[in-house]
Coordinates of C-alpha atoms and ligand atoms in Angstrom, one line a residue:
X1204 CA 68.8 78.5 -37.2
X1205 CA 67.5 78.6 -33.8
X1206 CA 69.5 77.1 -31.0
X1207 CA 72.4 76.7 -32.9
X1208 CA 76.0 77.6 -32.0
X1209 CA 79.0 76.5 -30.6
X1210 CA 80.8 77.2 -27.7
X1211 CA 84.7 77.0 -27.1
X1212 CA 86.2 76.0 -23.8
X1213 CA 87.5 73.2 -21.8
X1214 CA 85.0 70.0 -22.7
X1215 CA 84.0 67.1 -20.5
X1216 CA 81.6 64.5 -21.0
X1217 CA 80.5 61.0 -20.4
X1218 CA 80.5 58.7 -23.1
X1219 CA 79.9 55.8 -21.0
X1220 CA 80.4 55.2 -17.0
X1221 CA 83.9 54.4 -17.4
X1222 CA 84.5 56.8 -20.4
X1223 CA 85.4 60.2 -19.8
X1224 CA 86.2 62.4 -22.5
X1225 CA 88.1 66.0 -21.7
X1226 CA 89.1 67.9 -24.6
X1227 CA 90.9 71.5 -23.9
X1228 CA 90.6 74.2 -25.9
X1229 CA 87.7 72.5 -27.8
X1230 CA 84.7 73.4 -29.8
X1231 CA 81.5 71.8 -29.0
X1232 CA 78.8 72.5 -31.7
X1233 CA 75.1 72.6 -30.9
X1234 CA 72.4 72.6 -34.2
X1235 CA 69.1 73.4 -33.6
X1236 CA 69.2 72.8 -30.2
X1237 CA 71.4 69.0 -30.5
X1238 CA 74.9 68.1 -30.4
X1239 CA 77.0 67.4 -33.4
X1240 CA 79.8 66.6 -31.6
X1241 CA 83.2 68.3 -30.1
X1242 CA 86.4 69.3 -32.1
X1243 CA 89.9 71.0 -32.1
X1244 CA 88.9 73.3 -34.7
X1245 CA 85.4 74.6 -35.8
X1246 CA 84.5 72.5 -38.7
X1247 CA 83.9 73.7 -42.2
X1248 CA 80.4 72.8 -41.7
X1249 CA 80.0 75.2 -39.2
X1250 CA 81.7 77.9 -40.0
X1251 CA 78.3 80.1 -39.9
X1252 CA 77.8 79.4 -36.4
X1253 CA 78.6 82.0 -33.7
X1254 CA 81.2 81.0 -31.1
X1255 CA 80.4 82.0 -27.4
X1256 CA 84.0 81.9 -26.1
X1257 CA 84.2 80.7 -22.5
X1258 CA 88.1 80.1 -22.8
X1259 CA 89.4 78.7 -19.6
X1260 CA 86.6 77.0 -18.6
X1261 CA 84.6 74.0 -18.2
X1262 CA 81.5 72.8 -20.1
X1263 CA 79.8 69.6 -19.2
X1264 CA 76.2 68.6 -19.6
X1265 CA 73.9 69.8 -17.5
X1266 CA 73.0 67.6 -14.5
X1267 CA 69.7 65.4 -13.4
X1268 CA 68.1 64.8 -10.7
X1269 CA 65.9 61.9 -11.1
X1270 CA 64.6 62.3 -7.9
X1271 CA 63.5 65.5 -6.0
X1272 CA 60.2 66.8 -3.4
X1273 CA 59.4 70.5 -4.3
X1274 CA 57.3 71.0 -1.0
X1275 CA 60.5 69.6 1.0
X1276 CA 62.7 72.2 -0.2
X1277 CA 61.1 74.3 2.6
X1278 CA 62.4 72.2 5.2
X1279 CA 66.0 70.6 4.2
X1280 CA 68.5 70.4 6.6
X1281 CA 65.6 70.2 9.6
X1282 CA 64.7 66.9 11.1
X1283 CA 66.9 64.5 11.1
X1284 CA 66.6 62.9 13.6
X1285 CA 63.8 60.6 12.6
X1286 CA 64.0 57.4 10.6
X1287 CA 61.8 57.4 7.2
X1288 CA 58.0 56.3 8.3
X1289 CA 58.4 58.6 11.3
X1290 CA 60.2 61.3 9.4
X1291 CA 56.8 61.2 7.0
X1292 CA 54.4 61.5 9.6
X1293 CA 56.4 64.2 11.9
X1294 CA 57.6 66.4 9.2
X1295 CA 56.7 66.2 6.0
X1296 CA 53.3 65.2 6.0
X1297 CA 52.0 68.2 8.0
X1298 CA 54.5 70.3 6.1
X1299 CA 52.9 69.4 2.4
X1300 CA 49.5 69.8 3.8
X1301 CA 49.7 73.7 3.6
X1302 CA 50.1 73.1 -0.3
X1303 CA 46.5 73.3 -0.1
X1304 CA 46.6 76.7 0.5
X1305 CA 47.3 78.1 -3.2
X1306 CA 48.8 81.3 -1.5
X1307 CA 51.3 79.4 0.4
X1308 CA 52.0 77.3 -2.5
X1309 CA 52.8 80.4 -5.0
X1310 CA 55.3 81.7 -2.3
X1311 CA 57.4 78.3 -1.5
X1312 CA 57.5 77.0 -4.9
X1313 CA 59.1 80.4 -6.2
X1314 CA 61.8 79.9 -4.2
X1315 CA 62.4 76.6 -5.0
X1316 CA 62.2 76.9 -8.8
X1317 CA 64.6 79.9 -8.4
X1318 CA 66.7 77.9 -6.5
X1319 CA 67.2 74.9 -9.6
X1320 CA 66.6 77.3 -12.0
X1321 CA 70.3 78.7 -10.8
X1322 CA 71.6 75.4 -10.0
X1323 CA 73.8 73.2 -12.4
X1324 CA 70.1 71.2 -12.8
X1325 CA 68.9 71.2 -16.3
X1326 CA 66.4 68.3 -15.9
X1327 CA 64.4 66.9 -13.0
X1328 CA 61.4 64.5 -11.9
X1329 CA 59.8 66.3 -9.2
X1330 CA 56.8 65.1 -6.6
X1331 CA 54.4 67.8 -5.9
X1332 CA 52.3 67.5 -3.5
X1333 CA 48.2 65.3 -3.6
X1334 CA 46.8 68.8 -4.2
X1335 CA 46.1 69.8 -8.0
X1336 CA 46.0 73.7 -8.1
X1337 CA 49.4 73.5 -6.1
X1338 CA 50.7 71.1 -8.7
X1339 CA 49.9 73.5 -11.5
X1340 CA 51.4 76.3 -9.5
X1341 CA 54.4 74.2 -9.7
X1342 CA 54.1 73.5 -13.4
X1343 CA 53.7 77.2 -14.8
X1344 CA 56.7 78.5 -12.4
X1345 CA 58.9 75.5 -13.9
X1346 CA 57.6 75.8 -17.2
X1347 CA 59.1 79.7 -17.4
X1348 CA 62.4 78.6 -16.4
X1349 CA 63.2 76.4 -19.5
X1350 CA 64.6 73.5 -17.6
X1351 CA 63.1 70.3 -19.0
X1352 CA 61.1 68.4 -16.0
X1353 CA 58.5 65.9 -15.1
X1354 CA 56.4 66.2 -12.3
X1355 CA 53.9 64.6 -10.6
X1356 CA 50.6 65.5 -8.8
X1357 CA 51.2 63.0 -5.6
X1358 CA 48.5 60.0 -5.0
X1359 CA 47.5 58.8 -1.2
X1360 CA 44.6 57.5 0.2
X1361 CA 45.6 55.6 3.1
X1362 CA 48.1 55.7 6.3
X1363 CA 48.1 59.5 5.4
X1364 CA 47.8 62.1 8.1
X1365 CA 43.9 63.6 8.3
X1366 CA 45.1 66.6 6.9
X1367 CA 47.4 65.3 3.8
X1368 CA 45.2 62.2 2.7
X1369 CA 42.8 62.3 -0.9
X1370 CA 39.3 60.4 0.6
X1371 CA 40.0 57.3 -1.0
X1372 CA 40.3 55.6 -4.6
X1373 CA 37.8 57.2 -6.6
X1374 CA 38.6 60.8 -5.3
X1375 CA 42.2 60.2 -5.8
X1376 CA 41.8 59.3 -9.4
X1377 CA 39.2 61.6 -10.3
X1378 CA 41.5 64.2 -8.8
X1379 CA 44.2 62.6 -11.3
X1380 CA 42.7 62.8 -14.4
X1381 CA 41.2 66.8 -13.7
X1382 CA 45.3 67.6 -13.2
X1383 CA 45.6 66.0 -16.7
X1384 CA 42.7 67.7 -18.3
X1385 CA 43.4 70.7 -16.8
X1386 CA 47.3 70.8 -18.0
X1387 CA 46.5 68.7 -21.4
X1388 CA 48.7 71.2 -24.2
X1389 CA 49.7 73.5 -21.7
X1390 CA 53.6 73.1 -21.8
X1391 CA 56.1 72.3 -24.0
X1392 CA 59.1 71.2 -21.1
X1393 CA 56.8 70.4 -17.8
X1394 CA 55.3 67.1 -18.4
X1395 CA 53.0 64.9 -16.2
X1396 CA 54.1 61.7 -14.3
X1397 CA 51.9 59.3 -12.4
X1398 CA 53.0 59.4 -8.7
X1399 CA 51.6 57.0 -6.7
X1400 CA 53.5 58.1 -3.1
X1401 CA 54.8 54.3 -2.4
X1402 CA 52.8 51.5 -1.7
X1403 CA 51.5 52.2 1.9
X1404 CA 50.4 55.6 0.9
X1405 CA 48.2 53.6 -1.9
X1406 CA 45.5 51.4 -1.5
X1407 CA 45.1 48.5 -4.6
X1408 CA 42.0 50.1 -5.5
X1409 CA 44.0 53.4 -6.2
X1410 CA 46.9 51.8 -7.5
X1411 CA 44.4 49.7 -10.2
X1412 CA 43.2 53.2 -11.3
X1413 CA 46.2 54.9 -11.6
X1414 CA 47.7 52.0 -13.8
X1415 CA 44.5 52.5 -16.5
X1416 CA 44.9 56.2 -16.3
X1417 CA 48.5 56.0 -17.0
X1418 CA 47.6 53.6 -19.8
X1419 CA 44.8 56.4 -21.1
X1420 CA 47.4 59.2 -21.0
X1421 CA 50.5 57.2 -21.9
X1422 CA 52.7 58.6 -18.8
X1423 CA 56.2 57.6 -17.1
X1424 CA 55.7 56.4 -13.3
X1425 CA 57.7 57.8 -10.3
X1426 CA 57.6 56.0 -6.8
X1427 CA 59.8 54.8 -3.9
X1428 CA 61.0 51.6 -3.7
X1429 CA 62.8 49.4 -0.8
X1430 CA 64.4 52.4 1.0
X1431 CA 64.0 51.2 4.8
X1432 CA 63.5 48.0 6.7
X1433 CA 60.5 48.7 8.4
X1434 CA 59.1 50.2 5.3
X1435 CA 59.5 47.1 3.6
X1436 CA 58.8 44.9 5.9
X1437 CA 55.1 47.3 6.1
X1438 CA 54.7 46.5 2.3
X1439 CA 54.5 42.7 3.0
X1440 CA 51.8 42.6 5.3
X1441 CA 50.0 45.7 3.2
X1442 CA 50.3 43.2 0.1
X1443 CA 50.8 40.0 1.3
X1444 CA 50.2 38.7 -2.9
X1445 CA 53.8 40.6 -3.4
X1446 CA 56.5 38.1 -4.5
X1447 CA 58.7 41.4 -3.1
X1448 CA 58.1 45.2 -2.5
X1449 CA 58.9 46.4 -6.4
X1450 CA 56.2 43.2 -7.7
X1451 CA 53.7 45.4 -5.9
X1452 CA 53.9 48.0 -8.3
X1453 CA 54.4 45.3 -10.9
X1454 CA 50.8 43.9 -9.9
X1455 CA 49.2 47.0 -11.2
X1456 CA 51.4 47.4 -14.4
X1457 CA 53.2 50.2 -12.8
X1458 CA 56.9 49.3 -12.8
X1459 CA 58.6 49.6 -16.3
X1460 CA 58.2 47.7 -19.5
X1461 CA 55.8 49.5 -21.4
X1462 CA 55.7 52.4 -18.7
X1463 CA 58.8 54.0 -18.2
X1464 CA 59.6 54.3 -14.4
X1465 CA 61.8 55.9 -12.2
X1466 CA 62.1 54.4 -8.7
X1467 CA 64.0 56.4 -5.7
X1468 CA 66.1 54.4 -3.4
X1469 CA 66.4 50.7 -4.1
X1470 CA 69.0 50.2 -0.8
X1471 CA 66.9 47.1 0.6
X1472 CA 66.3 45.5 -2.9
X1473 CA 67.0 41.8 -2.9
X1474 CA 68.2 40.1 -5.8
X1475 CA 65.2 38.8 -6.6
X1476 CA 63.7 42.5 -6.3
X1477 CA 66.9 43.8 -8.7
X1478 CA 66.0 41.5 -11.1
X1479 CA 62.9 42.6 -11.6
X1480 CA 63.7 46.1 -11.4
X1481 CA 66.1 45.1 -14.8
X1482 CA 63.9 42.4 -16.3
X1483 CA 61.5 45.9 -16.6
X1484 CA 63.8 48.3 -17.4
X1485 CA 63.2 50.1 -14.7
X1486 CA 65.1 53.4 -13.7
X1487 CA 67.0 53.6 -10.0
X1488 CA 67.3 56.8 -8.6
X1489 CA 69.8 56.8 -6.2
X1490 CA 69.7 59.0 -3.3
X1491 CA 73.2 58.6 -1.2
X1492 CA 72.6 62.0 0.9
X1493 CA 68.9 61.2 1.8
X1494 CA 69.9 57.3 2.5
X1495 CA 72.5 58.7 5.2
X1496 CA 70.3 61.9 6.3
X1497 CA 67.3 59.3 7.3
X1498 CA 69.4 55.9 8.3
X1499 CA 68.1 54.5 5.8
X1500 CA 71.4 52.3 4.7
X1501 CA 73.8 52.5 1.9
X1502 CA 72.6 51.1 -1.6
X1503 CA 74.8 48.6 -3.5
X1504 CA 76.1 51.0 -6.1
X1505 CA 78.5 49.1 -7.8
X1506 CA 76.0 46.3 -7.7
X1507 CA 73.5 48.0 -9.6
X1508 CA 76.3 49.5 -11.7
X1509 CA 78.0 46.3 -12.9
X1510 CA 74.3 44.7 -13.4
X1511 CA 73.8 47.5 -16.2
X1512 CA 70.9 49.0 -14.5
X1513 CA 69.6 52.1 -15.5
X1514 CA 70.3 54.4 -12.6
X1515 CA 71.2 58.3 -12.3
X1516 CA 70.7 60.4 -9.0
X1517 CA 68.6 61.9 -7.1
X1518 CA 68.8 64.8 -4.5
X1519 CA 65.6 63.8 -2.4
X1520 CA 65.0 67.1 -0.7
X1521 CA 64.2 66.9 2.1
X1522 CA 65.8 64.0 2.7
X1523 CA 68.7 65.1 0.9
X1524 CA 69.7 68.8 2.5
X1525 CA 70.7 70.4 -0.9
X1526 CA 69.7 70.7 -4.7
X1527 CA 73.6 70.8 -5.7
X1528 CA 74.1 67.8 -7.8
X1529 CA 77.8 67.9 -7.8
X1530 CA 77.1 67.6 -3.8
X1531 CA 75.3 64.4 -4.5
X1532 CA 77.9 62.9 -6.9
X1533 CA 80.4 63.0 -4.0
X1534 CA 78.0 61.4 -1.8
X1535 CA 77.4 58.8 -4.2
X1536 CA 80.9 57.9 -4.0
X1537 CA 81.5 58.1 -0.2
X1538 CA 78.9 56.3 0.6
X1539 CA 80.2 53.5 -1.7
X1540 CA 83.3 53.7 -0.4
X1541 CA 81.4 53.2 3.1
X1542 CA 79.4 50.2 2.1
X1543 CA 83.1 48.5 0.5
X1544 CA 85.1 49.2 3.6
X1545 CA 82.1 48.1 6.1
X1546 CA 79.9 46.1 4.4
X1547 CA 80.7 43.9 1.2
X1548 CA 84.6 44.2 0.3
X1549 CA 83.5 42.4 -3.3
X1550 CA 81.8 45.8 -4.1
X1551 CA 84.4 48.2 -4.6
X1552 CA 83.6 51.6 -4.7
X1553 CA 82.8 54.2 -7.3
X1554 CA 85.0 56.8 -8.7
X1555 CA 84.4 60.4 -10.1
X1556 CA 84.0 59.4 -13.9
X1557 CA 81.2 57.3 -12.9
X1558 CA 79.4 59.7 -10.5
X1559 CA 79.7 62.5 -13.1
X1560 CA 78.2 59.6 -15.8
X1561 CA 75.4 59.0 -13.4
X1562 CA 74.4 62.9 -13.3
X1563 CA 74.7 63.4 -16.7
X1564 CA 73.9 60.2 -19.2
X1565 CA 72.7 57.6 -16.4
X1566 CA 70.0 60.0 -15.2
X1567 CA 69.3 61.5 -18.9
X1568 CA 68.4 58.7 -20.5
X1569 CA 65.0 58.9 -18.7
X1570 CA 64.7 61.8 -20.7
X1571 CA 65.8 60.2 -24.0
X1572 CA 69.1 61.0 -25.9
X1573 CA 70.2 63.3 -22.9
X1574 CA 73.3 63.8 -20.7
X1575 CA 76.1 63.8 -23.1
X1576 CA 77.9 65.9 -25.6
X1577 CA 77.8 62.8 -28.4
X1578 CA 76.2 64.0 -31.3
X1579 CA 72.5 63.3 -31.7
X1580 CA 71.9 64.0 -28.4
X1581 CA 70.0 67.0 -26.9
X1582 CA 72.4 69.7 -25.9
X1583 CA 71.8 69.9 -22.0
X1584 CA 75.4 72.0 -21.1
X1585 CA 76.6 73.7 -17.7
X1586 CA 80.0 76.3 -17.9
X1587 CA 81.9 76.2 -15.0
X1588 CA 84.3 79.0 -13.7
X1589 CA 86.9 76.9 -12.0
X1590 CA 89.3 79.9 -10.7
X1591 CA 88.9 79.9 -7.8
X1592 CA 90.3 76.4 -7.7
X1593 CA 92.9 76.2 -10.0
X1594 CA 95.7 76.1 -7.9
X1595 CA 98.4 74.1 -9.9
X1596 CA 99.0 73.0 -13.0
X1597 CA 96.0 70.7 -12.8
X1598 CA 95.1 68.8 -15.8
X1599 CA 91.4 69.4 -17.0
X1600 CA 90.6 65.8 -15.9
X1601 CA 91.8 66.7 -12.4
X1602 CA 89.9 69.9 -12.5
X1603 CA 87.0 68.9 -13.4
X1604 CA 87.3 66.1 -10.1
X1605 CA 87.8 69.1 -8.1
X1606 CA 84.7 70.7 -9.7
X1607 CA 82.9 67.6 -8.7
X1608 CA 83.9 68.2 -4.9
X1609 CA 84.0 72.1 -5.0
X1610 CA 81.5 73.4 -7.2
X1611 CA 77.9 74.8 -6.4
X1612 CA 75.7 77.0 -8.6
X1613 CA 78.1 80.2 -7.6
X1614 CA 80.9 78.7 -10.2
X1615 CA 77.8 78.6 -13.4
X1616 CA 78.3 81.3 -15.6
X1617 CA 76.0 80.0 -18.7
X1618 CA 73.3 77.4 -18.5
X1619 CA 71.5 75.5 -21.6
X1620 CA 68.7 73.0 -22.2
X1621 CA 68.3 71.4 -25.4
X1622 CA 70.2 74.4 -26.8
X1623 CA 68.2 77.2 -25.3
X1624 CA 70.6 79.8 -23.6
X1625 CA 68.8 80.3 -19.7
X1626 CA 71.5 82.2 -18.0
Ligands
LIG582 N1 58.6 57.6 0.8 C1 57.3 58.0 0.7 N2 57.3 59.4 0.7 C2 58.6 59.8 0.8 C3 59.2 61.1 0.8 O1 58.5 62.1 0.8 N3 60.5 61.0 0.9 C4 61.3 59.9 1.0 N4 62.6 60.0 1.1 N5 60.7 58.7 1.0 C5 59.4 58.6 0.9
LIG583 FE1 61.7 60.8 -2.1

């Protein structure tokens, strides 16, 4: 069958955020392309199966990143030195509008998809850029790599810069619904998203639209949510109606329930905000290096953890400096740590089981029955070469810590998505 096999190795997954499982020396089967589980011998079932031996090393699922700007990949680790409505206008507004150019476009986003296509990434939920043949660009270089993504074709029509700003409403949405027609059947792993920028990039009219057309199509939603003070407090007089930033979206039927939605940031949501954001089943996508990186503040992790949110992480290039989502787990737990010791000692902070469960199952489940080795769920898996690390005689829990700190796509040596070998 296709996408069927099992691989032998050192075996780490999440079974829940406290719950860890290592196995050494295991067998972890994958059947047409989902897992059926890990075991100390290959079962009798299985027997047929070929075994990929990666002895001596580490296989996890692959990693998400709920959260990630193609365009910005150009630019990460420049600028910053701005704070976030600033940091728009100086940098990355003029830098997205030379996605109109399709030439440009083909060249940068190359580079980036070559760059996750090699990193421990399996799945992602990208913004493009507001311009549609740049999108599509995008779509058909992701959609050769096999990683499994949603991205979005980015909607603005107000407080733009004249050069990065669609017209207004109409144009936006017409703009909108020729993306979709133009992709509809193209892809079997590159899917749309709705992507209305955040609320000051949208006027209600737009925001109206979008909601029917995501209704039409049946799409998830991606936005930003409550990531700086002045950016909130910008939201309130934009939509003075709001009961709070996230009921903005909730106005126009764009914030969970019946649409699935992924919202970056979430460090300035109030409770009443955070209760709406789990009433809806909304998705947090937690961006610790970008929240640092633009001043933004540190989210309450442990918060949103204990609440049983649904939250994984997100990289935010540009605002995060690097695609490496081992990079961001550490950041996710530093910056809790940070937020305990300076700003709410009843929030203690988060260890390594739960950042890697945040990667892996937290982020996945926007993707369905993803981000764990459980069976039934889509094999997503990462090996890891830990050699150059193994200095002691380190138990595979503590290795797999140190991979967590240590590791960048230069330790991969095999990479799968729902059971398809890519490297
Ligand atoms: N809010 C609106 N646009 C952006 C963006 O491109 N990056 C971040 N971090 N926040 C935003
Ligand atoms: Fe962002």
């Amino acid at each position: 069958m296709k996408n069927s096999f099992i691989i032998k190795g050192d075996i780490c997954y999440s079974e829940g955020p406290n719950h860890l499982v290592t196995h050494t020396d295991g067998y972890v089967v994958c059947v047409d392309g989902i897992s059926k589980g890990i075991y100390t011998d290959v079962p009798h079932a299985y027997q047929d199966l070929e075994v990929m031996d990666c002895t001596g090393q580490v296989i996890m699922p692959g990693l998400v990143d709920l959260h990630v700007h193609a365009p910005q990949y150009h630019f990460r680790g420049l600028g910053m030195d701005l704070e976030l409505l600033d940091w728009l206008n100086t940098y990355t507004f003029p830098h997205e509008a030379r996605y109109s150019d399709e030439a440009y476009a083909r060249a940068d986003y190359t580079h980036f998809v070559e760059e996750l296509a090699k990193s421990a990434t399996t799945r992602a939920v990208i913004f493009a850029t507001l311009h549609v043949p740049g999108t599509i660009i995008l779509m058909d270089y992701l959609e050769q790599t096999g990683l499994i993504t949603y991205v979005g074709k980015v909607n603005m029509d107000r407080n733009g810069i004249p050069e990065l700003e669609e017209q207004d409403a109409e144009t936006s949405a017409k703009a909108t619904v020729d993306w979709l027609e133009a992709i509809a059947g193209k892809y079997e792993n590159t899917l749309p998203i709705i992507t209305p920028r955040f609320i000051p990039s949208c006027t209600d009219e737009l925001m109206d639209k979008l909601s029917k057309i995501r209704r039409d199509y049946d799409l998830p939603v991606q936005s930003h949510l409550s990531e700086n003070p002045s950016e909130v407090a910008w939201v309130k007089d934009l939509v003075p109606s709001s009961r709070c930033y996230g009921d903005a979206y909730a106005m126009f039927d764009l914030f969970g329930n019946d649409a699935k939605t992924v919202m970056a940031h979430c460090v300035w949501s109030d409770a009443e905000e955070q209760a709406l954001i789990k009433d809806r089943g909304v998705f947090i996508a937690h961006c610790p290096d970008s929240n640092t990186n633009l001043a933004s503040g540190i989210a309450p992790l442990r918060q949103f953890l204990s609440d049983g949110q649904k939250i994984g992480l997100g990289s935010d290039v540009a605002g995060g400096s690097c695609l490496n989502m081992f990079q961001h787990m550490v950041e996710a737990i530093q910056s809790s740590k940070l937020r305990w010791r300076l700003v709410d000692d009843t929030l203690s902070p988060i260890g390594v089981e739960e950042a890697i469960y945040l990667a892996t199952l937290g982020g996945g489940e926007f993707f369905g029955q993803v981000g764990s080795f459980k069976d039934g769920y889509e094999f997503d898996a990462i090996v890891i070469d830990d050699e150059e690390f193994r200095t002691d005689d380190l138990s595979l829990h503590q290795r797999v810590e140190r991979i967590v700190y240590c590791a960048d796509a230069s330790h991969l040596t095999h990479k799968f998505v729902k059971g398809k070998q890519l490297f």
